[in-house]
Amino acid sequence: MGKKSNKGEDDKSTHDSVATMEAQRVVLPRKGPTVESDTAPYPVRLKEEVVSAVPRSMPSLLGVGEGSSRLWEEFAGAFDGIVWLTTSDLAESLYLSPGAFEVFERGPDEFSGRGSWSEWVHPADAPKVQAATERLKGGARVDLEYRIVLPSGKVRWLHDRGFPIWSREGQIVRMAGVAEDITHRKLQSHKRIKRREQLLAHVLDLVPHQIFAIDETGRFILANDATARAFGIEVHALTGRHADDLISGDDRKRLFREELEQVIGQQAELREVEDRYVDSTGTEHIFRSSKVPLALGGSSKRAMLAIAVDITAEREAEEELRRRAFYDLLTDLPNRELFVERLEHGIARCQRRDQTGFGVLFMDLDNFKEINDTLGHLAGDDTLVEVAGRLRDCVRPGDTVSRFGGDEFAMLLEGAENAEECRVVAQRIHDSLREPLEIEGEKHFLSTSIGIALWTAGVESPVDMLRDADSAMYAAKKKGPGRSQIFSSAIAAAARLEVRLKNEIREQLHDTGFDMEFQPVVGLTDGKLVGMEALVRWDHASRGRLLAGEFVPVAEKSGLMADIDRWVARATFLEMAKWNQAGLLGEHRVSLNVSSQHLAEARFVPYLEMALREFDLAPANIVIEVTESSLIRNAAATRNVLRSIRSMGMLVALDDFGTGYSSLSHLHRFAIDIIKVDRSFVAGIDVHPKRAAIVRATIQLALDLGLVVTAEGIETPAQRRFLEGLGCHYGQGWLFAKSMSGWEMANLLEENKVY
């Protein structure tokens, strides 16, 4: 860069140096694309054509002879922009093309006496221009963009390319270059960048997750709306703010600074962590954060870029699922599994003489069925929750209160050495439950029957303890409501009378004491009847009409369930045959509950095949329902049986899904088509967020696996809408209909009712 020379006159020293150079052939054609040279090329754009090479040493163009200046001007004039030629030290301009005057908006006189235009370079760019000048003097070619300031104060951008011209002796004899006005291009580029930034900002704000960047000093340099909302401030107020201002506690601040240094200090490795922080409302959130180092363009500075996904609800749902392994969802009490585990530990401690003894109380509510039948299951659930709270208040902090299921509870009294200590606790429970419960605005009174069993040296397993406490509880119940009973040898003898019930069950298998009811299964979307579940009942001579839960446990304990299953299958198939002959069955599916005992029998599948042929029924009309316990008792054999069932054309449903922590593994280990969400999960989903989260996760998992979902125990329209919104296919419960007899179901099928 420099001023224009005085009509091609060169100083003597330069003339002498160049005169010694060996002449080279340089041709500037009037028409044609290139300047030919046998020296190294340097690309430059012409107005009409391209000069493919400028010679490394050009004696004929640089001051040797009368016409050299004219020739150089003719050569330089062929280029767009500014062509400049200076002495080797950049001290004096030998040539400056006229385009410079237009670009700089300055006259020739303003360039006179100047070796360069460095003083017109924008102050912010002066350091890099000076650095490029030094590299050029050192023999390097330079290519840089910088700004100049015009007399009006406006700024223009130049793209300047300079290179040294060498003599044969290897000395730099001239500096030359081409500078181009790129202001318009820069403005267009800036506009494009601005549009991209605006688009990026808009996209970032649409993302529901937090996206932010923090520089080395700990200040936010980028944040989207989700990040700003989390801190309770506007985006513009967050940008530039120090993270320490938003982090509470010295330990948290220290950990943040350490992590910032670690992330920025690494090269490109992705760092994934889980973070916890409290938002502006005081609510703690859990985030899954992905953090990477970010190089800030145009400098050596770095920052940390982070994407944080709020997984609070996910973690809470997972925690609830884990709790299902050992806690009852409704009452939040330890469940049977956890109680048995603690009971095992208690027995082990007593056997080591680390503990003198303990007692087990087993109880159920005397009139709970009345509340369920008259007020509904929601009222029953509220009652169980209230009872659980009262039981907690009746024991010491170190004792365990557990809900076994239904209205059954058990208590483990640590360190109870005699029956009297257990009686005191039992009486405390009776007194507590005598206080009325307010349900739906009305007062209700409860009582309970409690069985008490003390550990003795002969007891070695939790099963024995629970059996004795259970026997004592039934003995108490026989005395009337609100009684307690300590296990004794007399009660043990009475327990043997249970055999009589087993015999009665056997008798009913051959008589007409058992009966069948059917509960409709309805499509949640269209309200159409799609099938029904077959439910066995027992018209007991002295106890009235018994639900399956009231005698099936005894049958299972006595090994009679397979016989009951076969009776239920034949009775169900008989009803189905009647519906089929009347043209009512169609594509409706009937669900049969099958026990683990029946599944384990080798003749189970052949029996089904024979019965279907006998009643002329299609396998597609049958759904076999199994429970978790049925699956895990003999997993290998059960897996083969379920495959056989499906190969026949029947479907398999997993009943009471979610009541055990191992449920998730069953979905891929066994041949299952349908999962039935247990009513304990469905109850209250429209008012309890945690239950809703668990049901949502369960249904989504089933849908992802391609399974059909049926929800049990639907009692309110709100529950139906919620489940339908989650994609649940079918439902059953009192909202649609109670269980009914075979002829009532036939009428319902004929009516073709839509719920």
PDB file of C-alpha atoms in Angstrom, residues 115-238:
ATOM      1  CA  GLY A 115       3.823   5.099   2.150  1.00  0.00           C
ATOM      2  CA  SER A 116       0.569   3.390   3.194  1.00  0.00           C
ATOM      3  CA  TRP A 117      -3.013   4.083   4.287  1.00  0.00           C
ATOM      4  CA  SER A 118      -2.550   2.554   7.705  1.00  0.00           C
ATOM      5  CA  GLU A 119      -3.725   5.693   9.477  1.00  0.00           C
ATOM      6  CA  TRP A 120      -7.134   5.307   7.798  1.00  0.00           C
ATOM      7  CA  VAL A 121      -7.507   1.716   9.012  1.00  0.00           C
ATOM      8  CA  HIS A 122     -10.268   1.204  11.591  1.00  0.00           C
ATOM      9  CA  PRO A 123      -8.679   1.228  15.084  1.00  0.00           C
ATOM     10  CA  ALA A 124     -10.154  -2.174  15.907  1.00  0.00           C
ATOM     11  CA  ASP A 125      -8.447  -3.714  12.865  1.00  0.00           C
ATOM     12  CA  ALA A 126      -5.129  -1.854  13.130  1.00  0.00           C
ATOM     13  CA  PRO A 127      -3.354  -4.615  15.113  1.00  0.00           C
ATOM     14  CA  LYS A 128      -4.088  -7.339  12.558  1.00  0.00           C
ATOM     15  CA  VAL A 129      -3.110  -5.017   9.653  1.00  0.00           C
ATOM     16  CA  GLN A 130       0.169  -4.245  11.375  1.00  0.00           C
ATOM     17  CA  ALA A 131       0.789  -7.952  11.959  1.00  0.00           C
ATOM     18  CA  ALA A 132       0.088  -8.696   8.288  1.00  0.00           C
ATOM     19  CA  THR A 133       2.499  -5.929   7.247  1.00  0.00           C
ATOM     20  CA  GLU A 134       5.279  -7.491   9.287  1.00  0.00           C
ATOM     21  CA  ARG A 135       4.589 -10.913   7.750  1.00  0.00           C
ATOM     22  CA  LEU A 136       4.712  -9.362   4.266  1.00  0.00           C
ATOM     23  CA  LYS A 137       8.062  -7.750   4.999  1.00  0.00           C
ATOM     24  CA  GLY A 138       9.278 -11.133   6.120  1.00  0.00           C
ATOM     25  CA  GLY A 139       8.553 -12.571   2.690  1.00  0.00           C
ATOM     26  CA  ALA A 140       5.107 -14.110   3.291  1.00  0.00           C
ATOM     27  CA  ARG A 141       2.038 -13.550   1.231  1.00  0.00           C
ATOM     28  CA  VAL A 142      -0.870 -12.052   3.124  1.00  0.00           C
ATOM     29  CA  ASP A 143      -4.600 -12.211   2.639  1.00  0.00           C
ATOM     30  CA  LEU A 144      -6.826 -10.329   5.066  1.00  0.00           C
ATOM     31  CA  GLU A 145     -10.026  -8.362   5.464  1.00  0.00           C
ATOM     32  CA  TYR A 146     -10.170  -5.109   7.401  1.00  0.00           C
ATOM     33  CA  ARG A 147     -12.090  -1.868   7.681  1.00  0.00           C
ATOM     34  CA  ILE A 148     -11.131   1.668   6.671  1.00  0.00           C
ATOM     35  CA  VAL A 149     -12.661   4.913   7.879  1.00  0.00           C
ATOM     36  CA  LEU A 150     -13.748   7.424   5.222  1.00  0.00           C
ATOM     37  CA  PRO A 151     -13.580  11.215   5.649  1.00  0.00           C
ATOM     38  CA  SER A 152     -17.338  11.175   6.266  1.00  0.00           C
ATOM     39  CA  GLY A 153     -16.851   8.799   9.157  1.00  0.00           C
ATOM     40  CA  LYS A 154     -18.419   5.900   7.305  1.00  0.00           C
ATOM     41  CA  VAL A 155     -16.695   2.530   7.287  1.00  0.00           C
ATOM     42  CA  ARG A 156     -15.801   0.339   4.333  1.00  0.00           C
ATOM     43  CA  TRP A 157     -14.454  -3.192   4.201  1.00  0.00           C
ATOM     44  CA  LEU A 158     -11.417  -4.123   2.097  1.00  0.00           C
ATOM     45  CA  HIS A 159     -10.134  -7.489   1.050  1.00  0.00           C
ATOM     46  CA  ASP A 160      -6.380  -6.948   0.632  1.00  0.00           C
ATOM     47  CA  ARG A 161      -3.936  -9.494  -0.830  1.00  0.00           C
ATOM     48  CA  GLY A 162      -0.256  -8.645  -0.866  1.00  0.00           C
ATOM     49  CA  PHE A 163       2.878 -10.476  -1.974  1.00  0.00           C
ATOM     50  CA  PRO A 164       6.614  -9.774  -2.273  1.00  0.00           C
ATOM     51  CA  ILE A 165       8.411  -9.651  -5.616  1.00  0.00           C
ATOM     52  CA  TRP A 166      11.814 -11.282  -5.578  1.00  0.00           C
ATOM     53  CA  SER A 167      15.051 -10.814  -7.542  1.00  0.00           C
ATOM     54  CA  ARG A 168      17.074 -13.736  -8.848  1.00  0.00           C
ATOM     55  CA  GLU A 169      19.435 -13.216  -5.955  1.00  0.00           C
ATOM     56  CA  GLY A 170      16.554 -13.940  -3.574  1.00  0.00           C
ATOM     57  CA  GLN A 171      16.059 -10.343  -2.453  1.00  0.00           C
ATOM     58  CA  ILE A 172      12.657  -8.666  -2.086  1.00  0.00           C
ATOM     59  CA  VAL A 173      12.666  -5.764  -4.556  1.00  0.00           C
ATOM     60  CA  ARG A 174       9.023  -4.737  -4.538  1.00  0.00           C
ATOM     61  CA  MET A 175       5.736  -5.289  -2.724  1.00  0.00           C
ATOM     62  CA  ALA A 176       2.539  -5.569  -4.710  1.00  0.00           C
ATOM     63  CA  GLY A 177      -1.071  -6.366  -4.095  1.00  0.00           C
ATOM     64  CA  VAL A 178      -4.740  -6.041  -4.943  1.00  0.00           C
ATOM     65  CA  ALA A 179      -7.361  -4.569  -2.592  1.00  0.00           C
ATOM     66  CA  GLU A 180     -11.065  -5.020  -3.241  1.00  0.00           C
ATOM     67  CA  ASP A 181     -14.026  -3.138  -1.763  1.00  0.00           C
ATOM     68  CA  ILE A 182     -16.171  -5.865  -0.164  1.00  0.00           C
ATOM     69  CA  THR A 183     -18.485  -3.599   1.853  1.00  0.00           C
ATOM     70  CA  HIS A 184     -21.622  -4.652   0.022  1.00  0.00           C
ATOM     71  CA  ARG A 185     -20.757  -8.304   0.385  1.00  0.00           C
ATOM     72  CA  LYS A 186     -20.103  -7.825   4.094  1.00  0.00           C
ATOM     73  CA  LEU A 187     -23.422  -6.058   4.586  1.00  0.00           C
ATOM     74  CA  GLN A 188     -25.275  -8.838   2.796  1.00  0.00           C
ATOM     75  CA  SER A 189     -23.397 -11.430   4.829  1.00  0.00           C
ATOM     76  CA  HIS A 190     -24.232  -9.555   8.010  1.00  0.00           C
ATOM     77  CA  LYS A 191     -27.902  -9.516   7.066  1.00  0.00           C
ATOM     78  CA  ARG A 192     -27.847 -13.226   6.367  1.00  0.00           C
ATOM     79  CA  ILE A 193     -26.127 -13.873   9.678  1.00  0.00           C
ATOM     80  CA  LYS A 194     -28.651 -11.667  11.462  1.00  0.00           C
ATOM     81  CA  ARG A 195     -31.538 -13.547   9.863  1.00  0.00           C
ATOM     82  CA  ARG A 196     -29.970 -16.864  10.841  1.00  0.00           C
ATOM     83  CA  GLU A 197     -29.457 -15.624  14.396  1.00  0.00           C
ATOM     84  CA  GLN A 198     -33.082 -14.518  14.604  1.00  0.00           C
ATOM     85  CA  LEU A 199     -34.251 -17.856  13.218  1.00  0.00           C
ATOM     86  CA  LEU A 200     -32.004 -19.734  15.626  1.00  0.00           C
ATOM     87  CA  ALA A 201     -33.264 -17.677  18.560  1.00  0.00           C
ATOM     88  CA  HIS A 202     -36.851 -18.387  17.530  1.00  0.00           C
ATOM     89  CA  VAL A 203     -36.169 -22.115  17.221  1.00  0.00           C
ATOM     90  CA  LEU A 204     -34.378 -22.186  20.579  1.00  0.00           C
ATOM     91  CA  ASP A 205     -37.324 -20.473  22.235  1.00  0.00           C
ATOM     92  CA  LEU A 206     -39.688 -23.090  20.799  1.00  0.00           C
ATOM     93  CA  VAL A 207     -37.672 -25.898  22.378  1.00  0.00           C
ATOM     94  CA  PRO A 208     -39.250 -26.830  25.745  1.00  0.00           C
ATOM     95  CA  HIS A 209     -35.880 -27.774  27.220  1.00  0.00           C
ATOM     96  CA  GLN A 210     -33.305 -25.409  28.647  1.00  0.00           C
ATOM     97  CA  ILE A 211     -30.520 -24.411  26.253  1.00  0.00           C
ATOM     98  CA  PHE A 212     -27.835 -22.025  27.464  1.00  0.00           C
ATOM     99  CA  ALA A 213     -24.150 -21.163  27.219  1.00  0.00           C
ATOM    100  CA  ILE A 214     -21.916 -19.809  29.979  1.00  0.00           C
ATOM    101  CA  ASP A 215     -18.511 -18.292  29.308  1.00  0.00           C
ATOM    102  CA  GLU A 216     -15.283 -18.768  31.224  1.00  0.00           C
ATOM    103  CA  THR A 217     -16.186 -16.031  33.679  1.00  0.00           C
ATOM    104  CA  GLY A 218     -19.424 -17.775  34.598  1.00  0.00           C
ATOM    105  CA  ARG A 219     -21.741 -15.394  32.766  1.00  0.00           C
ATOM    106  CA  PHE A 220     -24.639 -16.363  30.518  1.00  0.00           C
ATOM    107  CA  ILE A 221     -23.948 -15.531  26.877  1.00  0.00           C
ATOM    108  CA  LEU A 222     -26.902 -17.481  25.472  1.00  0.00           C
ATOM    109  CA  ALA A 223     -30.225 -18.577  26.950  1.00  0.00           C
ATOM    110  CA  ASN A 224     -33.612 -19.551  25.552  1.00  0.00           C
ATOM    111  CA  ASP A 225     -37.043 -18.830  26.996  1.00  0.00           C
ATOM    112  CA  ALA A 226     -37.211 -22.148  28.860  1.00  0.00           C
ATOM    113  CA  THR A 227     -34.013 -21.276  30.743  1.00  0.00           C
ATOM    114  CA  ALA A 228     -35.217 -17.791  31.597  1.00  0.00           C
ATOM    115  CA  ARG A 229     -38.578 -19.103  32.818  1.00  0.00           C
ATOM    116  CA  ALA A 230     -36.832 -21.570  35.100  1.00  0.00           C
ATOM    117  CA  PHE A 231     -35.033 -18.685  36.816  1.00  0.00           C
ATOM    118  CA  GLY A 232     -38.109 -16.480  36.801  1.00  0.00           C
ATOM    119  CA  ILE A 233     -36.563 -13.666  34.752  1.00  0.00           C
ATOM    120  CA  GLU A 234     -36.622 -12.385  31.165  1.00  0.00           C
ATOM    121  CA  VAL A 235     -34.113 -13.624  28.581  1.00  0.00           C
ATOM    122  CA  HIS A 236     -32.573 -10.192  28.127  1.00  0.00           C
ATOM    123  CA  ALA A 237     -32.080  -9.922  31.889  1.00  0.00           C
ATOM    124  CA  LEU A 238     -30.434 -13.348  32.032  1.00  0.00           C
TER     125      LEU A 238
END
